[in-house]
Tab-separated table of C-alpha atoms in Angstrom:
chain	number	residue	atom	x	y	z
A	1	MET	CA	5.578	19.482	-40.273
A	2	ARG	CA	4.827	20.545	-43.805
A	3	GLY	CA	2.040	19.091	-45.815
A	4	ASN	CA	-0.961	19.544	-47.967
A	5	ARG	CA	-4.216	20.181	-46.096
A	6	ASN	CA	-2.481	20.888	-42.776
A	7	GLU	CA	-3.997	23.274	-40.293
A	8	VAL	CA	-1.903	25.102	-37.705
A	9	MET	CA	-3.658	25.381	-34.381
A	10	GLY	CA	-2.425	28.427	-32.479
A	11	GLY	CA	-1.897	28.866	-28.797
A	12	ALA	CA	-0.926	31.589	-26.397
A	13	ALA	CA	2.438	33.275	-26.786
A	14	GLY	CA	5.219	31.076	-25.497
A	15	ARG	CA	3.307	27.848	-26.069
A	16	ASP	CA	4.044	25.295	-28.728
A	17	LEU	CA	1.976	25.327	-31.862
A	18	THR	CA	0.506	21.999	-32.843
A	19	GLN	CA	-0.440	20.866	-36.272
A	20	ASN	CA	-3.560	18.911	-37.082
A	21	MET	CA	-3.216	16.855	-40.255
A	22	ARG	CA	-6.438	16.599	-42.229
A	23	SER	CA	-6.518	12.959	-43.247
A	24	GLY	CA	-10.162	12.906	-44.369
A	25	PRO	CA	-9.463	11.928	-47.985
A	26	ALA	CA	-7.245	9.045	-46.851
A	27	LEU	CA	-9.897	7.867	-44.385
A	28	GLU	CA	-12.514	7.998	-47.144
A	29	GLY	CA	-10.163	5.907	-49.270
A	30	LEU	CA	-10.028	3.324	-46.487
A	31	GLN	CA	-13.794	2.905	-46.745
A	32	GLU	CA	-13.402	2.236	-50.450
A	33	LEU	CA	-10.573	-0.188	-49.668
A	34	ARG	CA	-12.657	-2.109	-47.130
A	35	ALA	CA	-15.394	-2.488	-49.759
A	36	ALA	CA	-12.869	-3.686	-52.359
A	37	LEU	CA	-11.427	-6.207	-49.893
A	38	ALA	CA	-14.892	-7.494	-49.052
A	39	SER	CA	-15.852	-7.949	-52.690
A	40	HIS	CA	-12.539	-9.610	-53.639
A	41	ALA	CA	-11.896	-11.537	-50.406
A	42	ALA	CA	-11.519	-14.881	-52.165
A	43	GLN	CA	-8.755	-13.525	-54.416
A	44	VAL	CA	-6.784	-11.666	-51.729
A	45	ALA	CA	-3.634	-13.558	-50.736
A	46	ASP	CA	-4.123	-12.972	-46.964
A	47	ILE	CA	-7.487	-11.332	-46.276
A	48	GLU	CA	-7.111	-11.433	-42.491
A	49	GLN	CA	-3.750	-9.678	-42.606
A	50	ALA	CA	-5.095	-7.172	-45.138
A	51	ASN	CA	-8.027	-6.243	-42.885
A	52	GLU	CA	-5.768	-5.935	-39.826
A	53	THR	CA	-3.423	-3.685	-41.788
A	54	VAL	CA	-6.295	-1.439	-42.880
A	55	ASP	CA	-7.262	-1.114	-39.203
A	56	ALA	CA	-3.665	-0.175	-38.329
A	57	ILE	CA	-3.558	2.420	-41.127
A	58	GLU	CA	-6.794	3.958	-39.869
A	59	GLU	CA	-5.418	4.034	-36.326
A	60	GLU	CA	-2.261	5.785	-37.501
A	61	LEU	CA	-4.185	8.322	-39.590
A	62	THR	CA	-6.408	9.227	-36.641
A	63	SER	CA	-3.593	9.298	-34.084
A	64	GLY	CA	-3.241	13.088	-34.137
A	65	GLN	CA	0.312	12.941	-35.467
A	66	PRO	CA	0.461	10.254	-38.133
A	67	ARG	CA	3.952	9.076	-39.027
A	68	ARG	CA	4.773	8.875	-42.693
A	69	SER	CA	7.295	6.069	-42.198
A	70	ARG	CA	4.773	3.890	-40.364
A	71	LEU	CA	2.063	4.557	-42.950
A	72	ASN	CA	4.425	3.650	-45.782
A	73	MET	CA	5.466	0.473	-43.969
A	74	LEU	CA	1.813	-0.485	-43.443
A	75	LEU	CA	0.924	0.240	-47.064
A	76	THR	CA	3.823	-1.926	-48.243
A	77	GLY	CA	2.618	-4.746	-45.994
A	78	LEU	CA	-0.882	-4.276	-47.321
A	79	THR	CA	0.346	-4.611	-50.887
A	80	THR	CA	1.984	-7.919	-49.931
A	81	ALA	CA	-1.149	-9.158	-48.156
A	82	VAL	CA	-3.338	-8.248	-51.123
A	83	GLY	CA	-1.161	-10.109	-53.606
A	84	ALA	CA	-2.078	-9.725	-57.270
A	85	THR	CA	-5.714	-8.719	-56.767
A	86	THR	CA	-5.886	-5.856	-59.258
A	87	GLY	CA	-9.233	-4.498	-58.054
A	88	VAL	CA	-7.787	-3.996	-54.579
A	89	LEU	CA	-4.279	-2.918	-55.618
A	90	THR	CA	-5.744	0.002	-57.554
A	91	VAL	CA	-7.392	1.295	-54.363
A	92	VAL	CA	-4.203	0.705	-52.319
A	93	ASP	CA	-2.221	2.765	-54.844
A	94	LYS	CA	-4.813	5.540	-54.632
A	95	ILE	CA	-4.546	5.584	-50.821
A	96	ARG	CA	-0.741	5.577	-51.003
A	97	ALA	CA	-0.858	8.682	-53.235
A	98	THR	CA	-3.334	10.370	-50.877
A	99	VAL	CA	-1.216	9.575	-47.809
A	100	ASN	CA	1.968	10.818	-49.504
A	101	ALA	CA	0.174	14.048	-50.441
A	102	LEU	CA	-0.496	14.652	-46.734
A	103	PHE	CA	3.250	15.023	-46.179
A	104	THR	CA	4.204	17.177	-49.155
């Protein structure tokens, strides 16, 4: 897997190499997102769904081998759940850019 901020963990000869994706910046962004959701909860179209989606994104990022397709699907769902709440959408867009940078 290629990506920005990846670290290759080596093993003995003949063993598979595994790759540990450093998702710290994306996880930090999730903290910012949780704060934005909390402060704009009344304006978010579906706050419960938004919070559940943030939990699922965090779970995927910390899974050891996050899947880009699943993260993009979750971020799209999050955008729908947030609706037109600009203060939250700005943070979602920032996280989307951070997540996409993990895979480039």
